[in-house]
Coordinates of C-alpha atoms in Angstrom, one line a residue:
X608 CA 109.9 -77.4 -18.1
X609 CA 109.6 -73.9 -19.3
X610 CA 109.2 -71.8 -16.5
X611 CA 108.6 -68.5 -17.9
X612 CA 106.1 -67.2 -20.8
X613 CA 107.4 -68.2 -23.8
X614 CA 107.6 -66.9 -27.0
X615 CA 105.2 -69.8 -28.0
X616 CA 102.2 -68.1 -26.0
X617 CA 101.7 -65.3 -28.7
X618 CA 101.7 -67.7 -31.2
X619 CA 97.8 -69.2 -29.8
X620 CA 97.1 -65.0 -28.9
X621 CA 98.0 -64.1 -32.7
X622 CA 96.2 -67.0 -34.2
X623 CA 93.2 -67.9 -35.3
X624 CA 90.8 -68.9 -32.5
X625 CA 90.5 -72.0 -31.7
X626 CA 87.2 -74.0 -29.9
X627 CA 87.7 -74.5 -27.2
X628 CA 90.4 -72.7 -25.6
X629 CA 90.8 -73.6 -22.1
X630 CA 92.8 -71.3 -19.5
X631 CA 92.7 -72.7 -15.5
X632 CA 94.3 -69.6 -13.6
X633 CA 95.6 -70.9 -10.1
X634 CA 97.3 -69.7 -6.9
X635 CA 100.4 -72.2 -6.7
X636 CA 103.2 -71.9 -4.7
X637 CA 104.7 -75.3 -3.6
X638 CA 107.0 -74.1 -0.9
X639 CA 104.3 -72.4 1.0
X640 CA 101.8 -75.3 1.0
X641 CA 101.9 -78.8 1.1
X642 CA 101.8 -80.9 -2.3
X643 CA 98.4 -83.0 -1.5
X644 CA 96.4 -79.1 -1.4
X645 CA 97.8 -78.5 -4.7
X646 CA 96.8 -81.6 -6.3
X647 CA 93.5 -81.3 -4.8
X648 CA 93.1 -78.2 -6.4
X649 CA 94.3 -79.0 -10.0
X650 CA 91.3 -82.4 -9.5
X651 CA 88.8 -80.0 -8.8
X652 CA 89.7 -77.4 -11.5
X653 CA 90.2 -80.1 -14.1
X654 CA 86.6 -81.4 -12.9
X655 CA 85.2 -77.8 -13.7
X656 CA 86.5 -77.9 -17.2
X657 CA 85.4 -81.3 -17.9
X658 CA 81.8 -80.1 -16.7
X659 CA 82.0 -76.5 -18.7
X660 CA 83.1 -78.8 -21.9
X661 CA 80.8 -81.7 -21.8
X662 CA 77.8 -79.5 -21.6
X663 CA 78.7 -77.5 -24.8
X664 CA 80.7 -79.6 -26.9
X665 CA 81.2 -83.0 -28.5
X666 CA 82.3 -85.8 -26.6
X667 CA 85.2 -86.4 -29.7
X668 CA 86.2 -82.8 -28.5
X669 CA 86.0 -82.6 -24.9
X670 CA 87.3 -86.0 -24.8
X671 CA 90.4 -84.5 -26.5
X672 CA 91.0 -81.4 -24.3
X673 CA 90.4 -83.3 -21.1
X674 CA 93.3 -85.5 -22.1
X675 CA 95.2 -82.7 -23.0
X676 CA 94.6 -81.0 -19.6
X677 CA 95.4 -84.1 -17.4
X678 CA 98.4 -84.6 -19.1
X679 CA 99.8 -81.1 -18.3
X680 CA 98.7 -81.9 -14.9
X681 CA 100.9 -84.8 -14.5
X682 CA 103.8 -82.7 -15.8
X683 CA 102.9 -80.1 -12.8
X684 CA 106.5 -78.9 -11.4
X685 CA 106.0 -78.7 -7.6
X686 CA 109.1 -77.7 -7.3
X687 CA 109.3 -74.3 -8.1
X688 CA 109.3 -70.9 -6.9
X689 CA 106.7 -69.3 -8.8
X690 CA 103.4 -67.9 -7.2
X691 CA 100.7 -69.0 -9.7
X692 CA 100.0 -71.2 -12.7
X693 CA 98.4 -70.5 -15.7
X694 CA 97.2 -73.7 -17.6
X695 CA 96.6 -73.5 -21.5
X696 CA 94.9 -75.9 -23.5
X697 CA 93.0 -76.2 -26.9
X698 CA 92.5 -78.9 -29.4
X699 CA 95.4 -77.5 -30.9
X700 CA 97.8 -75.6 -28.3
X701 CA 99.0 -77.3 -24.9
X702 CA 101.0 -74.9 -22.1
X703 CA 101.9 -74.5 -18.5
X704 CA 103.0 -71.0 -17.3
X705 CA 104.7 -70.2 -13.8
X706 CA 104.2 -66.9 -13.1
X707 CA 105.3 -64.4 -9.9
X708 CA 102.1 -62.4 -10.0
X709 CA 99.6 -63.9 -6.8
X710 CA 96.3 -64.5 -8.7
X711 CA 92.6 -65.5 -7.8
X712 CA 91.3 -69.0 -9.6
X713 CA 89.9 -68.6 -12.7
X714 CA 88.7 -71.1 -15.1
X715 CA 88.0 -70.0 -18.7
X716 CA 86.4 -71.9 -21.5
X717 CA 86.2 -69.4 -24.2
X718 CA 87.1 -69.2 -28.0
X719 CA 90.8 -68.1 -27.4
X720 CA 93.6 -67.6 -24.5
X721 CA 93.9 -63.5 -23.5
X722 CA 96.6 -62.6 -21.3
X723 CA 94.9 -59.7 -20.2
X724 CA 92.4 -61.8 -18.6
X725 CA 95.5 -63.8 -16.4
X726 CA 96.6 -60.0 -15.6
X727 CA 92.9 -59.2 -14.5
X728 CA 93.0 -62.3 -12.2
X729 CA 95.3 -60.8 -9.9
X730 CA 94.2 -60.7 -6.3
X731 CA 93.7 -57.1 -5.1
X732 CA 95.5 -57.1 -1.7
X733 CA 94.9 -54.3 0.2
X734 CA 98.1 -54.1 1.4
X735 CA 99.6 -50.6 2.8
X736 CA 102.5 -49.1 5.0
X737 CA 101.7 -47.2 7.7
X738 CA 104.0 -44.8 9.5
X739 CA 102.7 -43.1 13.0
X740 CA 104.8 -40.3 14.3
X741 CA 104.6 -38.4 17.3
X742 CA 106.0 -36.2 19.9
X743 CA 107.5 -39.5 21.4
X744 CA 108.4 -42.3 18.8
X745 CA 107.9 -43.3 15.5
X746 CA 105.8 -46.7 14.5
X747 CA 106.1 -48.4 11.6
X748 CA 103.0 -51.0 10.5
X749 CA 102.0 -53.1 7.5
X750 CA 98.3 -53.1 7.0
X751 CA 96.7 -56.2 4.8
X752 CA 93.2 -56.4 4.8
X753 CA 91.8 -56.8 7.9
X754 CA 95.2 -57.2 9.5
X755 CA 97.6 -54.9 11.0
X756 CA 101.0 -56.1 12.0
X757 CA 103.8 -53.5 13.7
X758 CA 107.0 -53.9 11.8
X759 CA 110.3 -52.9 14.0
X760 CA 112.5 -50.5 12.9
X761 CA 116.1 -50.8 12.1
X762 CA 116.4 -47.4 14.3
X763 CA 115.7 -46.6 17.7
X764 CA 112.1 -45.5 17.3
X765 CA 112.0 -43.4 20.6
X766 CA 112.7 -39.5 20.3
X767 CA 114.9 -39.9 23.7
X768 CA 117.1 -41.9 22.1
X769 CA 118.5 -39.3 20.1
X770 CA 118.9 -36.8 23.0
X771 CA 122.5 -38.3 23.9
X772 CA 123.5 -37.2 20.6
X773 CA 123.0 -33.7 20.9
X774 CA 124.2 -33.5 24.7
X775 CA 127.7 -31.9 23.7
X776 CA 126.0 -29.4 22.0
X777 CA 123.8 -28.2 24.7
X778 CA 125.6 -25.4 25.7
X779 CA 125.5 -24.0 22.2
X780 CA 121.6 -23.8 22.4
X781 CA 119.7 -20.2 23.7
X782 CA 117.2 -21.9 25.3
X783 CA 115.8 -25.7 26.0
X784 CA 113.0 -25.3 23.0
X785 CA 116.1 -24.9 20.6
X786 CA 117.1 -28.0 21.9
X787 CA 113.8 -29.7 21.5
X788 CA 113.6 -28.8 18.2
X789 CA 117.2 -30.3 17.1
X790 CA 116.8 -33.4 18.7
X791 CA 113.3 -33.5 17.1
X792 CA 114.7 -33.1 13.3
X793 CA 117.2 -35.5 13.9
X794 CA 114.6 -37.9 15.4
X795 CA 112.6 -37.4 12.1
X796 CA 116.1 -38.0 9.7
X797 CA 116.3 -41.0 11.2
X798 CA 112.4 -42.1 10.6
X799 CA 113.3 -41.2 6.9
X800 CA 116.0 -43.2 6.7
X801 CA 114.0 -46.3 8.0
X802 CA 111.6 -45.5 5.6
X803 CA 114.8 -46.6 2.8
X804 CA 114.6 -50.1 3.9
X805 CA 110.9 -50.7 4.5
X806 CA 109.4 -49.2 1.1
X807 CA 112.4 -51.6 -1.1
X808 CA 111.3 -54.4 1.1
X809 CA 107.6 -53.6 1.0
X810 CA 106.6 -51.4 -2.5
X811 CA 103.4 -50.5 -1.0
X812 CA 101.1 -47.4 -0.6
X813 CA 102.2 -45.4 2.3
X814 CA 99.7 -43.6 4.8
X815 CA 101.5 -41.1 7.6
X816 CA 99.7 -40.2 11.0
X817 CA 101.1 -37.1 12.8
X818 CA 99.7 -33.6 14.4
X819 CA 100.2 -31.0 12.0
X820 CA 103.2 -29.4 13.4
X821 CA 105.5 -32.8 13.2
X822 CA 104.0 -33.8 9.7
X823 CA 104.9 -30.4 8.6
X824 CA 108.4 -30.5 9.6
X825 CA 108.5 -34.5 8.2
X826 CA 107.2 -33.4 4.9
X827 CA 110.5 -30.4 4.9
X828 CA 112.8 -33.7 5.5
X829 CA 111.7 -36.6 3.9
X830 CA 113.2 -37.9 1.1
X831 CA 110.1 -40.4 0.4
X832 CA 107.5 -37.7 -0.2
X833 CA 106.1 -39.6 -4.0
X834 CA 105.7 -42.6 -1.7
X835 CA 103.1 -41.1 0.7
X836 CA 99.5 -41.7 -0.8
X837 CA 97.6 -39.5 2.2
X838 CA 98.3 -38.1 5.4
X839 CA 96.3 -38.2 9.0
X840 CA 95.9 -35.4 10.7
X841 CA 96.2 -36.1 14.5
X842 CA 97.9 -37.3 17.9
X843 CA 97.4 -41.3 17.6
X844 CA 100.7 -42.2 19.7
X845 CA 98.0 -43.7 21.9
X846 CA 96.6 -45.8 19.8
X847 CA 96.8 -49.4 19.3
X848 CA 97.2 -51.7 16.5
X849 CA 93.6 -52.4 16.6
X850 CA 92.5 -48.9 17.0
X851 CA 94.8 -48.0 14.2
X852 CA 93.3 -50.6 11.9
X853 CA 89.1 -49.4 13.0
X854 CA 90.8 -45.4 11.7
X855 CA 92.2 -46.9 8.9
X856 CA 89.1 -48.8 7.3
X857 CA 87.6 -45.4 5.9
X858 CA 90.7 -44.2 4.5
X859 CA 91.3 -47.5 2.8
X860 CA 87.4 -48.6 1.8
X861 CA 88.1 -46.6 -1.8
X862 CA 91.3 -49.0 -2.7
X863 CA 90.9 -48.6 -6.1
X864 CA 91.5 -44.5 -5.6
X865 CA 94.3 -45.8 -3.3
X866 CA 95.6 -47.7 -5.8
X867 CA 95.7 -45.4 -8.4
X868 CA 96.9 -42.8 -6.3
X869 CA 100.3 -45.2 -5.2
X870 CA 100.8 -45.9 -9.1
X871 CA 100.4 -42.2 -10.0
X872 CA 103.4 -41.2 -7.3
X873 CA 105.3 -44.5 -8.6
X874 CA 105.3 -42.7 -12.2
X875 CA 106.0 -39.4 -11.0
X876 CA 109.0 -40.8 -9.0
X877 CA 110.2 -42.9 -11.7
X878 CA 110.2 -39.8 -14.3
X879 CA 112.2 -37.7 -12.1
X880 CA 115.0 -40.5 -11.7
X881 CA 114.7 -41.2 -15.9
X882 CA 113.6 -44.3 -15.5
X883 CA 110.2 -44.5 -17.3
X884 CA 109.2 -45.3 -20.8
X885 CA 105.7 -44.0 -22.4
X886 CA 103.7 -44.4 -25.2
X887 CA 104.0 -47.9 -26.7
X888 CA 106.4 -47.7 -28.8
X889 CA 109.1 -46.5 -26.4
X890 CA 107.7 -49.1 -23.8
X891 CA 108.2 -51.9 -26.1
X892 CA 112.0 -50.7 -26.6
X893 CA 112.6 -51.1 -22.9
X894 CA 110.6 -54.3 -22.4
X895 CA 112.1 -56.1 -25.0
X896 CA 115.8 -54.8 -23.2
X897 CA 114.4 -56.7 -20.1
X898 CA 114.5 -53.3 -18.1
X899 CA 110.4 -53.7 -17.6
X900 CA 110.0 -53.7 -13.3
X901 CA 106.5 -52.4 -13.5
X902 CA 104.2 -52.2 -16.6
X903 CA 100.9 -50.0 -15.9
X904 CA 98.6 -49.7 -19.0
X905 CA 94.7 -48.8 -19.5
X906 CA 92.5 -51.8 -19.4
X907 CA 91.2 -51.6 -22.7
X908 CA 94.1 -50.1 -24.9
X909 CA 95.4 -51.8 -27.8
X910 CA 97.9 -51.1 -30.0
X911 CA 97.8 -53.0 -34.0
X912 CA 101.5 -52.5 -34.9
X913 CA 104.6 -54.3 -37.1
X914 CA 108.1 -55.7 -36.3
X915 CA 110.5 -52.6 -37.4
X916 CA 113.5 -54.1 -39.1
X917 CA 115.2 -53.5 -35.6
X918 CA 113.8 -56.6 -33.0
X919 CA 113.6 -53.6 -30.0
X920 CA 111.4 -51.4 -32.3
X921 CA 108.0 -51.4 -33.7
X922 CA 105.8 -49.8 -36.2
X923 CA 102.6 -48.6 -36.3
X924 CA 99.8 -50.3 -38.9
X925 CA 98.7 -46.8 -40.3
X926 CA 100.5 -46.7 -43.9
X927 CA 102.4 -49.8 -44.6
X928 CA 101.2 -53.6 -43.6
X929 CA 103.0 -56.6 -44.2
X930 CA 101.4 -60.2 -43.0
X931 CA 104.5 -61.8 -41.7
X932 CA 105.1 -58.7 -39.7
X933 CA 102.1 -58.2 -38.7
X934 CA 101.9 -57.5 -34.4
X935 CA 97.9 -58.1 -33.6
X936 CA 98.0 -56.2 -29.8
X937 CA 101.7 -55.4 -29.0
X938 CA 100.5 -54.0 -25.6
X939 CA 99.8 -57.8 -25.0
X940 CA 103.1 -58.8 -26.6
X941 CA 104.7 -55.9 -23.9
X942 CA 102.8 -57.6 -21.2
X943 CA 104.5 -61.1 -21.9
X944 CA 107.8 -60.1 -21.8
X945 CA 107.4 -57.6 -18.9
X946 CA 106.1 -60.8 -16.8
X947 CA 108.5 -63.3 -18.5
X948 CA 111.3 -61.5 -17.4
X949 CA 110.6 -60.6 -14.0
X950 CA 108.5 -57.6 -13.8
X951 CA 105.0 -56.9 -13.1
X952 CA 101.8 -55.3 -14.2
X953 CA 98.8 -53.1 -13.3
X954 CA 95.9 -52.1 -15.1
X955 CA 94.1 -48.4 -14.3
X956 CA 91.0 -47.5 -16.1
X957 CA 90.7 -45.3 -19.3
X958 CA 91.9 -42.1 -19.0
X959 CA 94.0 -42.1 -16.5
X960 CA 97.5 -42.2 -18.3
X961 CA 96.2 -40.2 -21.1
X962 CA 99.0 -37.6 -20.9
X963 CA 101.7 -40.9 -21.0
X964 CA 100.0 -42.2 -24.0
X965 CA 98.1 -44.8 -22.2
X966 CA 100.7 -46.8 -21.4
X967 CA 103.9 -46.6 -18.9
X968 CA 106.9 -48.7 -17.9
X969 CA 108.8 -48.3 -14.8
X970 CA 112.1 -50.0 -15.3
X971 CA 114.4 -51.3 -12.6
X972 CA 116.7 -48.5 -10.5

């Protein structure tokens, strides 16, 4: 079982459309839930199709793609590691994809198979770091929804803690504020430095409470500054988790400004360590290398273009075309292989990576 997009996929999204073209987009992930769910919900998709089909076509034809489509269901791998499935099938074209994107169900009956509307199925977590300093102690959460759960950090998270480490050097100090104000920049080093594991293990937009005076002396430190999304001004060592999560929910209502915001920082980040390709033709390069983490494109750009005689490079469609080269949307081909091989994408709306030429891969550190 093929458990990657294969190159067979752009085959059906290159060709000629075929009636009717059936695509069941399902969360699937066998080692999180038991077997029996799964099944239930591949019955009840397949029962959705057959209903879509028998009220607008043939029997002789939905009779055939209903066969089709329980016969990919009893080839269903439960065994593997894969988040969602993507199930593909026409009168001429049969496919099951495993993919690691989390997706929302969607069944589509339509006159061909789009990737971009698998990509477009992706649930929109609103999931977020959130790092409280203070006077006192740092606090680490990760916010999802309507949840807010504290995650420990791999340093001591109360300001005391570092005091010992500075005690040899009291003597060298003028006066006790000078003192404060060492142990305090350590304190915050350290905060930084927790901030290394958390954002590799969570990729996540990250929100910072602290007073003024402790944010501005963060902001001097931190080595994480492209990560932070938006700042609270305020004292909030008090709060709880609940507290924390009622001050959030304004902050986080816009998440599609969020969203943005985190993907804009991501680019900026990735630019200034070299590792970013833009415009298409430079993205395809790097996503046919396999060096694709994060593909972020426009919603509604497309890209006509031809095989160069070099596999890694393409052309555009302006002066020359030749049929057998012939690329119909290469940002789709780009998408494939970006998935296929690991990576993941994210769609912003038009106009937003104008000055990136639309299109931008981050590729792995």
């Amino acid at each position: 079982m093929n458990t990657a997009i294969a190159p067979e996929i752009r085959e059906v999204l290159n060709a000629i459309h075929y009636r009717p073209a059936v695509s069941v987009i399902l969360p699937f992930e066998p080692k999180m839930g038991l077997k029996s769910e799964l099944q239930y919900s591949l019955k009840q998709a397949a029962k959705k199709v057959q209903d879509f089909l028998q009220a607008d076509y043939p029997p002789e034809l939905s009779g055939l793609v209903l066969q089709k489509l329980q016969e990919l269901i009893s080839q269903v791998d439960y065994s593997t590691y894969k988040k969602s499935i993507a199930i593909f099938v026409s009168p001429v074209f049969q496919k099951i994809l495993y993919l690691d994107v989390q997706v929302e169900e969607r069944i589509i009956v339509d006159e061909s198979f789009e990737i971009r509307d698998l990509i477009y199925s992706k649930k929109q977590l609103q999931k977020y770091l959130l790092l409280l300093l203070s006077a006192k102690e740092m606090r680490m959460y990760l916010g999802n929804g309507g949840e807010m759960v504290r995650i420990i950090s791999d340093k001591p998270e109360q300001a005391e803690a570092y005091e010992n480490d500075i005690a040899e050097r009291v003597t060298n100090f003028s006066d006790i504020s000078d003192r404060k104000e060492v142990m305090m920049e350590k304190f915050l080093r350290h905060a930084d430095q927790s901030l290394d594991v958390l954002l590799h293990a969570y990729p996540l937009p990250l929100f910072v409470l602290a007073t003024e005076r402790i944010l501005g002396r963060f902001k001097q430190i931190t080595k994480h500054g492209n990560a932070i999304v938006d700042v609270l001004h305020g004292n909030y060592e008090e709060a709880s988790a609940a507290q924390l999560k009622t001050i959030m929910a304004p902050v986080i209502s816009d998440w599609k400004k969020v969203k943005v915001k985190d993907l804009m920082n991501r680019i900026e980040e990735a630019a200034s360590k070299r590792k970013i390709a833009v415009g298409i033709k430079d993205v395809w390069h790097d996503a046919i290398r396999k060096k694709g983490q994060l593909l972020i494109v426009e919603k509604n750009y497309m890209y006509p273009a031809q095989h160069s005689d070099k596999a890694d490079y393409i052309e555009g469609t302006e002066d020359l075309y030749n049929q057998f080269s012939y690329i119909k949307d290469a940002v789709d081909d780009v998408m494939e292989k970006v998935l296929e091989y690991g990576g993941d994408v994210e769609f912003v709306d038009q106009g937003v990576l104008a000055s990136y030429g639309h299109i931008v891969l981050i590729n792995y550190y």
